[in-house]
mmCIF file of C-alpha atoms in Angstrom:
data_model
loop_
_atom_site.group_PDB
_atom_site.id
_atom_site.type_symbol
_atom_site.label_atom_id
_atom_site.label_comp_id
_atom_site.label_asym_id
_atom_site.label_seq_id
_atom_site.Cartn_x
_atom_site.Cartn_y
_atom_site.Cartn_z
ATOM 1 C CA UNK A 29 0.248 -18.632 16.205
ATOM 2 C CA UNK A 30 -0.701 -15.281 14.479
ATOM 3 C CA UNK A 31 0.402 -14.933 10.903
ATOM 4 C CA UNK A 32 2.269 -11.981 9.760
ATOM 5 C CA UNK A 33 1.075 -8.808 7.991
ATOM 6 C CA UNK A 34 2.988 -7.371 5.168
ATOM 7 C CA UNK A 35 2.214 -4.474 3.178
ATOM 8 C CA UNK A 36 3.401 -3.057 -0.155
ATOM 9 C CA UNK A 37 3.654 0.658 -0.750
ATOM 10 C CA UNK A 38 4.798 3.085 -3.264
ATOM 11 C CA UNK A 39 3.685 5.830 -5.816
ATOM 12 C CA UNK A 40 1.927 4.421 -9.023
ATOM 13 C CA UNK A 41 4.537 3.171 -11.378
ATOM 14 C CA UNK A 42 6.791 1.949 -8.590
ATOM 15 C CA UNK A 43 6.133 -1.735 -9.439
ATOM 16 C CA UNK A 44 4.320 -2.919 -6.623
ATOM 17 C CA UNK A 45 2.044 -5.201 -8.497
ATOM 18 C CA UNK A 46 4.993 -7.030 -9.985
ATOM 19 C CA UNK A 47 6.913 -7.352 -6.952
ATOM 20 C CA UNK A 48 3.744 -8.756 -5.097
ATOM 21 C CA UNK A 49 3.466 -11.467 -7.341
ATOM 22 C CA UNK A 50 7.100 -12.489 -7.114
ATOM 23 C CA UNK A 51 6.858 -12.167 -3.250
ATOM 24 C CA UNK A 52 3.854 -14.416 -3.348
ATOM 25 C CA UNK A 53 5.500 -17.141 -5.417
ATOM 26 C CA UNK A 54 8.650 -16.762 -3.050
ATOM 27 C CA UNK A 55 6.997 -17.190 0.122
ATOM 28 C CA UNK A 56 4.497 -20.124 -1.041
ATOM 29 C CA UNK A 57 7.738 -22.279 -1.990
ATOM 30 C CA UNK A 58 8.926 -21.881 1.480
ATOM 31 C CA UNK A 59 5.587 -23.499 2.896
ATOM 32 C CA UNK A 60 4.004 -20.213 3.777
ATOM 33 C CA UNK A 61 0.248 -20.091 3.856
ATOM 34 C CA UNK A 62 -0.562 -16.834 2.253
ATOM 35 C CA UNK A 63 -3.651 -14.568 1.623
ATOM 36 C CA UNK A 64 -3.138 -11.995 -1.075
ATOM 37 C CA UNK A 65 -5.122 -9.009 -1.085
ATOM 38 C CA UNK A 66 -5.401 -5.243 -2.014
ATOM 39 C CA UNK A 67 -6.770 -1.755 -0.777
ATOM 40 C CA UNK A 68 -8.893 -0.277 -1.679
ATOM 41 C CA UNK A 69 -10.870 -3.337 -2.177
ATOM 42 C CA UNK A 70 -10.290 -6.936 -0.748
ATOM 43 C CA UNK A 71 -14.055 -7.666 -0.197
ATOM 44 C CA UNK A 72 -17.267 -7.120 -2.268
ATOM 45 C CA UNK A 73 -18.002 -3.742 -0.398
ATOM 46 C CA UNK A 74 -14.419 -2.749 -0.459
ATOM 47 C CA UNK A 75 -14.211 -3.298 -4.583
ATOM 48 C CA UNK A 76 -17.409 -1.187 -4.930
ATOM 49 C CA UNK A 77 -15.913 1.583 -2.884
ATOM 50 C CA UNK A 78 -12.606 1.124 -5.161
ATOM 51 C CA UNK A 79 -14.557 1.613 -8.172
ATOM 52 C CA UNK A 80 -16.250 4.793 -6.875
ATOM 53 C CA UNK A 81 -12.860 6.227 -5.573
ATOM 54 C CA UNK A 82 -10.571 5.370 -8.539
ATOM 55 C CA UNK A 83 -13.016 5.075 -11.457
ATOM 56 C CA UNK A 84 -14.942 8.324 -10.952
ATOM 57 C CA UNK A 85 -14.443 11.147 -13.456
ATOM 58 C CA UNK A 86 -15.591 13.807 -11.029
ATOM 59 C CA UNK A 87 -13.399 15.137 -8.454
ATOM 60 C CA UNK A 88 -14.172 14.001 -4.909
ATOM 61 C CA UNK A 89 -13.625 16.083 -1.816
ATOM 62 C CA UNK A 90 -10.211 14.724 -0.267
ATOM 63 C CA UNK A 91 -12.068 14.238 3.330
ATOM 64 C CA UNK A 92 -14.741 12.253 1.545
ATOM 65 C CA UNK A 93 -12.081 10.322 -0.138
ATOM 66 C CA UNK A 94 -10.488 9.368 3.107
ATOM 67 C CA UNK A 95 -13.464 8.234 4.938
ATOM 68 C CA UNK A 96 -14.392 6.135 2.134
ATOM 69 C CA UNK A 97 -10.833 4.465 2.160
ATOM 70 C CA UNK A 98 -11.345 3.751 6.065
ATOM 71 C CA UNK A 99 -14.697 2.617 5.427
ATOM 72 C CA UNK A 100 -13.637 -0.149 2.933
ATOM 73 C CA UNK A 101 -10.475 -0.646 5.456
ATOM 74 C CA UNK A 102 -12.695 -1.610 8.323
ATOM 75 C CA UNK A 103 -14.671 -4.107 6.270
ATOM 76 C CA UNK A 104 -11.408 -5.516 4.695
ATOM 77 C CA UNK A 105 -9.909 -6.073 8.345
ATOM 78 C CA UNK A 106 -13.143 -7.613 9.710
ATOM 79 C CA UNK A 107 -13.915 -10.020 6.647
ATOM 80 C CA UNK A 108 -10.338 -10.630 5.161
ATOM 81 C CA UNK A 109 -7.096 -9.574 7.071
ATOM 82 C CA UNK A 110 -7.881 -10.398 10.818
ATOM 83 C CA UNK A 111 -9.514 -13.909 10.244
ATOM 84 C CA UNK A 112 -6.477 -14.779 8.098
ATOM 85 C CA UNK A 113 -3.929 -13.610 10.778
ATOM 86 C CA UNK A 114 -5.683 -15.490 13.302
ATOM 87 C CA UNK A 115 -5.646 -18.702 11.431
ATOM 88 C CA UNK A 116 -1.931 -18.300 11.061
ATOM 89 C CA UNK A 117 -1.918 -17.217 7.351
ATOM 90 C CA UNK A 118 0.426 -14.372 6.485
ATOM 91 C CA UNK A 119 -1.449 -11.530 4.589
ATOM 92 C CA UNK A 120 0.253 -9.848 1.471
ATOM 93 C CA UNK A 121 -1.718 -6.617 0.981
ATOM 94 C CA UNK A 122 -1.072 -4.054 -1.940
ATOM 95 C CA UNK A 123 -1.545 -0.928 0.088
ATOM 96 C CA UNK A 124 -2.817 -0.190 3.196
ATOM 97 C CA UNK A 125 -2.956 2.978 5.871
ATOM 98 C CA UNK A 126 0.544 4.393 4.752
ATOM 99 C CA UNK A 127 -1.131 4.869 1.542
ATOM 100 C CA UNK A 128 -3.852 7.021 2.970
ATOM 101 C CA UNK A 129 -1.126 9.170 4.616
ATOM 102 C CA UNK A 130 0.929 9.671 1.147
ATOM 103 C CA UNK A 131 -2.028 10.220 -1.083
ATOM 104 C CA UNK A 132 -4.633 11.780 0.919
ATOM 105 C CA UNK A 133 -2.722 13.734 3.479
ATOM 106 C CA UNK A 134 0.447 14.291 1.311
ATOM 107 C CA UNK A 135 -1.064 14.405 -2.208
ATOM 108 C CA UNK A 136 -4.467 15.794 -1.134
ATOM 109 C CA UNK A 137 -3.522 17.831 1.929
ATOM 110 C CA UNK A 138 -6.025 16.256 4.526
ATOM 111 C CA UNK A 139 -4.660 17.000 7.929
ATOM 112 C CA UNK A 140 -2.642 14.365 9.308
ATOM 113 C CA UNK A 141 -4.219 14.411 12.509
ATOM 114 C CA UNK A 142 -7.666 13.359 11.016
ATOM 115 C CA UNK A 143 -6.031 10.462 9.270
ATOM 116 C CA UNK A 144 -4.309 9.381 12.440
ATOM 117 C CA UNK A 145 -7.733 9.633 14.382
ATOM 118 C CA UNK A 146 -9.277 7.424 11.914
ATOM 119 C CA UNK A 147 -6.547 4.869 11.968
ATOM 120 C CA UNK A 148 -6.668 4.461 15.690
ATOM 121 C CA UNK A 149 -10.494 3.773 15.482
ATOM 122 C CA UNK A 150 -10.506 1.762 12.821
ATOM 123 C CA UNK A 151 -7.454 -0.299 13.292
ATOM 124 C CA UNK A 152 -7.489 -0.480 17.098
ATOM 125 C CA UNK A 153 -3.674 -0.708 17.282
ATOM 126 C CA UNK A 154 -3.134 -3.169 14.430
ATOM 127 C CA UNK A 155 -0.178 -2.380 12.370
ATOM 128 C CA UNK A 156 1.592 -4.404 9.512
ATOM 129 C CA UNK A 157 4.701 -6.431 10.784
ATOM 130 C CA UNK A 158 6.544 -5.335 7.703
ATOM 131 C CA UNK A 159 6.030 -2.618 5.215
ATOM 132 C CA UNK A 160 7.983 -2.637 1.895
ATOM 133 C CA UNK A 161 8.110 0.738 0.327
ATOM 134 C CA UNK A 162 9.106 0.773 -3.154
ATOM 135 C CA UNK A 163 10.460 4.182 -3.854
ATOM 136 C CA UNK A 164 11.135 5.920 -7.326
ATOM 137 C CA UNK A 165 10.677 9.331 -8.602
ATOM 138 C CA UNK A 166 7.512 10.621 -9.841
ATOM 139 C CA UNK A 167 9.048 11.088 -13.470
ATOM 140 C CA UNK A 168 10.083 7.370 -13.364
ATOM 141 C CA UNK A 169 6.594 6.314 -12.266
ATOM 142 C CA UNK A 170 4.574 8.443 -14.644
ATOM 143 C CA UNK A 171 6.681 6.888 -17.609
ATOM 144 C CA UNK A 172 5.882 3.316 -16.401
ATOM 145 C CA UNK A 173 2.119 4.076 -16.122
ATOM 146 C CA UNK A 174 1.833 5.775 -19.355
ATOM 147 C CA UNK A 175 2.959 2.392 -20.951
ATOM 148 C CA UNK A 176 0.404 0.583 -19.341
ATOM 149 C CA UNK A 177 -3.618 0.417 -19.206
ATOM 150 C CA UNK A 178 -5.730 3.414 -19.020
ATOM 151 C CA UNK A 179 -5.007 5.532 -15.917
ATOM 152 C CA UNK A 180 -7.342 5.776 -13.049
ATOM 153 C CA UNK A 181 -8.185 9.099 -11.369
ATOM 154 C CA UNK A 182 -4.974 9.264 -9.071
ATOM 155 C CA UNK A 183 -2.744 8.171 -11.775
ATOM 156 C CA UNK A 184 -3.945 11.260 -13.937
ATOM 157 C CA UNK A 185 -2.911 13.689 -11.311
ATOM 158 C CA UNK A 186 0.288 16.050 -11.940
ATOM 159 C CA UNK A 187 3.662 15.389 -11.094
ATOM 160 C CA UNK A 188 3.743 17.924 -8.273
ATOM 161 C CA UNK A 189 0.812 15.758 -6.318
ATOM 162 C CA UNK A 190 3.135 12.847 -6.736
ATOM 163 C CA UNK A 191 6.129 14.726 -5.223
ATOM 164 C CA UNK A 192 3.931 15.280 -2.426
ATOM 165 C CA UNK A 193 2.716 11.654 -2.218
ATOM 166 C CA UNK A 194 6.402 10.515 -2.392
ATOM 167 C CA UNK A 195 7.570 13.088 0.287
ATOM 168 C CA UNK A 196 4.611 11.721 2.549
ATOM 169 C CA UNK A 197 5.841 8.387 2.103
ATOM 170 C CA UNK A 198 9.255 9.122 3.037
ATOM 171 C CA UNK A 199 8.091 10.969 5.936
ATOM 172 C CA UNK A 200 6.302 8.136 7.283
ATOM 173 C CA UNK A 201 9.539 5.751 6.950
ATOM 174 C CA UNK A 202 11.732 8.360 8.760
ATOM 175 C CA UNK A 203 9.101 8.855 11.346
ATOM 176 C CA UNK A 204 10.395 5.976 13.496
ATOM 177 C CA UNK A 205 8.422 3.226 11.893
ATOM 178 C CA UNK A 206 11.042 0.381 11.869
ATOM 179 C CA UNK A 207 8.616 -1.744 10.051
ATOM 180 C CA UNK A 208 9.050 0.457 6.871
ATOM 181 C CA UNK A 209 11.732 -0.887 4.449
ATOM 182 C CA UNK A 210 12.476 1.686 1.707
ATOM 183 C CA UNK A 211 13.725 -0.103 -1.353
ATOM 184 C CA UNK A 212 15.022 1.548 -4.437
ATOM 185 C CA UNK A 213 12.811 0.518 -7.182
ATOM 186 C CA UNK A 214 14.482 2.344 -9.801
ATOM 187 C CA UNK A 215 17.012 -0.240 -10.404
ATOM 188 C CA UNK A 216 16.667 -3.652 -12.344
ATOM 189 C CA UNK A 217 14.237 -6.384 -11.309
ATOM 190 C CA UNK A 218 17.051 -8.490 -10.260
ATOM 191 C CA UNK A 219 18.581 -5.934 -7.863
ATOM 192 C CA UNK A 220 15.014 -5.235 -6.283
ATOM 193 C CA UNK A 221 14.257 -9.036 -6.011
ATOM 194 C CA UNK A 222 17.807 -9.661 -4.443
ATOM 195 C CA UNK A 223 17.089 -6.886 -1.607
ATOM 196 C CA UNK A 224 13.744 -8.689 -1.053
ATOM 197 C CA UNK A 225 15.243 -12.066 -0.829
ATOM 198 C CA UNK A 226 17.684 -10.565 1.689
ATOM 199 C CA UNK A 227 15.016 -8.758 3.866
ATOM 200 C CA UNK A 228 12.757 -12.120 4.184
ATOM 201 C CA UNK A 229 15.369 -14.396 4.679
ATOM 202 C CA UNK A 230 17.398 -12.643 7.498
ATOM 203 C CA UNK A 231 14.480 -11.211 9.165
ATOM 204 C CA UNK A 232 11.114 -13.145 8.618
ATOM 205 C CA UNK A 233 11.882 -16.753 7.774
#
């Protein structure tokens, strides 16, 4: 039986990494075989492209950035995601294509149609079974990221950029994608985890 493909999305500072660790523990304690991965990255090639895209100090053309994201994604699908799903594992992925629509289309204003064409070519119809969109305001996200590590190139963007990213995420959620569950990530950890437990228990376990 094919495993389930679950992705986590949200602007920087929404708490994805913290919630991903909790979800992984929650699922494993219920006997789910799980592969945890991330984008960009997840493979040797993908991690090199991640460093190129996120770690650079020079501005990259948004369409170049988009193409690199999908190059890493193709490798990720071929070597990690699809093999895990085929052998019945669930895949828990920190970001996937919704992030490209949000950051490259929303934030950097790459045409949605160009991303849609790459999505069809690279993914061949594959979509996540569930996407958890952790939603916070850009102001909250920035306050959280400033308290942490040195920011990457995206985290250094201005608040107006993040308003566009958030708007693009919410546009994706409204656009008929029933798989996307929007979660208010501005509340307490207990509130968010209670919501996650309800989602998984009622619909996926």
